[in-house]
Amino acid sequence: MKKGRARGFDYEAALDAAEGVFRLKGFSGAGTTALMAAMKIGAGSYYSAFSSKENLYHLVLDRASERLLTAASMALKEKDGWDALKHLVDIVALQLVIFAPQGCVFSLTGAHQTQASSLKWKAHRAQMHTIVSACESRLKAERRREGLSNQVIALLDEIALEAALGSGRNGLVLVGRRGLSMLYDLGRQQNHTMSNGYGIASPRASQHGNVSKHELQAR
């Protein structure tokens, strides 16, 4: 591999600092001067290494996506599908609180505002969907049902929103486990109803916020 010009600064630390600025101010609000100050580099190093604010932003998004997807893939070590989904919830909860302000870097920074960053966000979600589908594939046949992957993705979005609102890791795990519990119970009810010839089951009401006995086990 051809080596590039040696940098006079800590590249990863600079990207960490840039991510913090983007998270706080968004892509549009993050000025080049503020970015250079946070990264502790001068204009020469900044433009030599990153070329532009947009390129720097894309590097931050790519790195954040790789970080989360690599961690999420660890859930696939679990042989049981529900264990894998629980592990996935735990991993996502941890990743969402590592940086401040906490939450999903794509939504916090306004990745939808430009076509290039929007495409990166869609690619990230597609890869996460692949991981969720792989977890789902490990479910026993009687537990599988159409649309489950989309419901889990929606649950992960809910966790990300809770993170942006200030919930800590434990609270995020609780939201995820409760959601998995509801999906598990709904799946059992649906399968039971269909097996008895009544068609598709309706979601069970939970108006009082009661948590089922599966909340912490989601099994």
mmCIF file of N, CA, C and O in Angstrom, residues 72 74-91 135-136 138-140 143 177 180 184 216-219:
data_model
loop_
_atom_site.group_PDB
_atom_site.id
_atom_site.type_symbol
_atom_site.label_atom_id
_atom_site.label_comp_id
_atom_site.label_asym_id
_atom_site.label_seq_id
_atom_site.Cartn_x
_atom_site.Cartn_y
_atom_site.Cartn_z
ATOM 1 N N ALA A 72 -22.767 -3.968 15.818
ATOM 2 C CA ALA A 72 -24.047 -4.672 15.672
ATOM 3 C C ALA A 72 -23.847 -6.096 15.163
ATOM 4 O O ALA A 72 -24.596 -7.010 15.535
ATOM 5 N N MET A 74 -21.752 -8.126 16.016
ATOM 6 C CA MET A 74 -21.409 -9.012 17.127
ATOM 7 C C MET A 74 -22.632 -9.780 17.628
ATOM 8 O O MET A 74 -22.504 -10.848 18.219
ATOM 9 N N ALA A 75 -23.818 -9.229 17.390
ATOM 10 C CA ALA A 75 -25.051 -9.904 17.819
ATOM 11 C C ALA A 75 -25.218 -11.237 17.106
ATOM 12 O O ALA A 75 -25.900 -12.138 17.609
ATOM 13 N N LEU A 76 -24.601 -11.374 15.951
ATOM 14 C CA LEU A 76 -24.751 -12.596 15.168
ATOM 15 C C LEU A 76 -23.971 -13.769 15.759
ATOM 16 O O LEU A 76 -24.062 -14.885 15.253
ATOM 17 N N LYS A 77 -23.238 -13.523 16.827
ATOM 18 C CA LYS A 77 -22.584 -14.626 17.527
ATOM 19 C C LYS A 77 -23.599 -15.476 18.276
ATOM 20 O O LYS A 77 -23.326 -16.631 18.622
ATOM 21 N N GLU A 78 -24.756 -14.888 18.551
ATOM 22 C CA GLU A 78 -25.809 -15.613 19.262
ATOM 23 C C GLU A 78 -26.504 -16.583 18.304
ATOM 24 O O GLU A 78 -26.871 -16.217 17.190
ATOM 25 N N LYS A 79 -26.694 -17.813 18.743
ATOM 26 C CA LYS A 79 -27.317 -18.821 17.885
ATOM 27 C C LYS A 79 -28.832 -18.669 17.832
ATOM 28 O O LYS A 79 -29.451 -18.960 16.813
ATOM 29 N N ASP A 80 -29.412 -18.245 18.936
ATOM 30 C CA ASP A 80 -30.861 -18.075 18.984
ATOM 31 C C ASP A 80 -31.238 -16.680 18.477
ATOM 32 O O ASP A 80 -30.594 -15.684 18.809
ATOM 33 N N GLY A 81 -32.294 -16.606 17.681
ATOM 34 C CA GLY A 81 -32.697 -15.340 17.091
ATOM 35 C C GLY A 81 -33.059 -14.273 18.092
ATOM 36 O O GLY A 81 -32.659 -13.110 17.944
ATOM 37 N N TRP A 82 -33.801 -14.628 19.137
ATOM 38 C CA TRP A 82 -34.198 -13.620 20.121
ATOM 39 C C TRP A 82 -33.022 -13.183 20.976
ATOM 40 O O TRP A 82 -32.931 -12.020 21.366
ATOM 41 N N ASP A 83 -32.098 -14.106 21.246
ATOM 42 C CA ASP A 83 -30.875 -13.710 21.949
ATOM 43 C C ASP A 83 -30.083 -12.721 21.097
ATOM 44 O O ASP A 83 -29.512 -11.752 21.606
ATOM 45 N N ALA A 84 -30.043 -12.969 19.789
ATOM 46 C CA ALA A 84 -29.331 -12.072 18.876
ATOM 47 C C ALA A 84 -29.983 -10.691 18.855
ATOM 48 O O ALA A 84 -29.292 -9.671 18.883
ATOM 49 N N LEU A 85 -31.311 -10.644 18.838
ATOM 50 C CA LEU A 85 -32.007 -9.362 18.830
ATOM 51 C C LEU A 85 -31.803 -8.610 20.140
ATOM 52 O O LEU A 85 -31.646 -7.383 20.144
ATOM 53 N N LYS A 86 -31.812 -9.328 21.257
ATOM 54 C CA LYS A 86 -31.530 -8.681 22.550
ATOM 55 C C LYS A 86 -30.127 -8.102 22.565
ATOM 56 O O LYS A 86 -29.912 -6.975 23.036
ATOM 57 N N HIS A 87 -29.175 -8.887 22.063
ATOM 58 C CA HIS A 87 -27.791 -8.427 22.003
ATOM 59 C C HIS A 87 -27.695 -7.187 21.120
ATOM 60 O O HIS A 87 -26.986 -6.218 21.449
ATOM 61 N N LEU A 88 -28.422 -7.196 20.018
ATOM 62 C CA LEU A 88 -28.415 -6.061 19.102
ATOM 63 C C LEU A 88 -28.936 -4.802 19.791
ATOM 64 O O LEU A 88 -28.358 -3.717 19.651
ATOM 65 N N VAL A 89 -30.012 -4.927 20.538
ATOM 66 C CA VAL A 89 -30.568 -3.792 21.276
ATOM 67 C C VAL A 89 -29.540 -3.232 22.253
ATOM 68 O O VAL A 89 -29.350 -2.014 22.364
ATOM 69 N N ASP A 90 -28.866 -4.120 22.969
ATOM 70 C CA ASP A 90 -27.858 -3.686 23.941
ATOM 71 C C ASP A 90 -26.725 -2.931 23.250
ATOM 72 O O ASP A 90 -26.251 -1.900 23.741
ATOM 73 N N ILE A 91 -26.285 -3.453 22.109
ATOM 74 C CA ILE A 91 -25.176 -2.839 21.379
ATOM 75 C C ILE A 91 -25.562 -1.453 20.872
ATOM 76 O O ILE A 91 -24.802 -0.485 21.012
ATOM 77 N N CYS A 135 -30.384 -11.798 12.093
ATOM 78 C CA CYS A 135 -30.822 -12.199 13.435
ATOM 79 C C CYS A 135 -32.170 -12.912 13.344
ATOM 80 O O CYS A 135 -32.388 -13.957 13.975
ATOM 81 N N GLU A 136 -33.073 -12.348 12.562
ATOM 82 C CA GLU A 136 -34.407 -12.922 12.414
ATOM 83 C C GLU A 136 -34.346 -14.323 11.813
ATOM 84 O O GLU A 136 -35.143 -15.199 12.168
ATOM 85 N N ARG A 138 -32.495 -16.612 12.406
ATOM 86 C CA ARG A 138 -32.137 -17.613 13.402
ATOM 87 C C ARG A 138 -33.314 -17.974 14.312
ATOM 88 O O ARG A 138 -33.176 -18.805 15.195
ATOM 89 N N LEU A 139 -34.436 -17.317 14.085
ATOM 90 C CA LEU A 139 -35.632 -17.669 14.835
ATOM 91 C C LEU A 139 -36.154 -19.021 14.359
ATOM 92 O O LEU A 139 -35.993 -19.390 13.199
ATOM 93 N N LYS A 140 -36.806 -19.721 15.241
ATOM 94 C CA LYS A 140 -37.463 -20.952 14.835
ATOM 95 C C LYS A 140 -38.573 -20.617 13.845
ATOM 96 O O LYS A 140 -39.136 -19.530 13.879
ATOM 97 N N ARG A 143 -41.721 -18.886 14.810
ATOM 98 C CA ARG A 143 -41.619 -17.536 15.353
ATOM 99 C C ARG A 143 -41.430 -16.480 14.266
ATOM 100 O O ARG A 143 -41.529 -15.290 14.550
ATOM 101 N N ARG A 177 -35.865 -3.724 25.164
ATOM 102 C CA ARG A 177 -36.345 -5.009 25.669
ATOM 103 C C ARG A 177 -37.871 -5.032 25.746
ATOM 104 O O ARG A 177 -38.500 -6.051 25.451
ATOM 105 N N LEU A 180 -39.083 -5.520 22.191
ATOM 106 C CA LEU A 180 -38.899 -6.902 21.751
ATOM 107 C C LEU A 180 -39.919 -7.816 22.405
ATOM 108 O O LEU A 180 -40.437 -8.746 21.776
ATOM 109 N N TYR A 184 -42.512 -10.152 20.507
ATOM 110 C CA TYR A 184 -42.518 -11.590 20.775
ATOM 111 C C TYR A 184 -43.917 -12.057 21.153
ATOM 112 O O TYR A 184 -44.436 -13.038 20.610
ATOM 113 N N LEU A 216 -37.410 -8.459 30.373
ATOM 114 C CA LEU A 216 -35.962 -8.545 30.519
ATOM 115 C C LEU A 216 -35.381 -9.740 29.798
ATOM 116 O O LEU A 216 -34.185 -9.813 29.546
ATOM 117 N N GLN A 217 -36.241 -10.709 29.462
ATOM 118 C CA GLN A 217 -35.743 -11.890 28.783
ATOM 119 C C GLN A 217 -36.057 -11.877 27.305
ATOM 120 O O GLN A 217 -35.306 -12.393 26.498
ATOM 121 N N ALA A 218 -37.196 -11.255 26.959
ATOM 122 C CA ALA A 218 -37.630 -11.175 25.555
ATOM 123 C C ALA A 218 -37.539 -12.529 24.862
ATOM 124 O O ALA A 218 -37.094 -12.641 23.733
ATOM 125 N N ARG A 219 -37.976 -13.527 25.575
ATOM 126 C CA ARG A 219 -37.941 -14.896 25.039
ATOM 127 C C ARG A 219 -39.291 -15.548 25.258
ATOM 128 O O ARG A 219 -39.976 -15.240 26.164
#
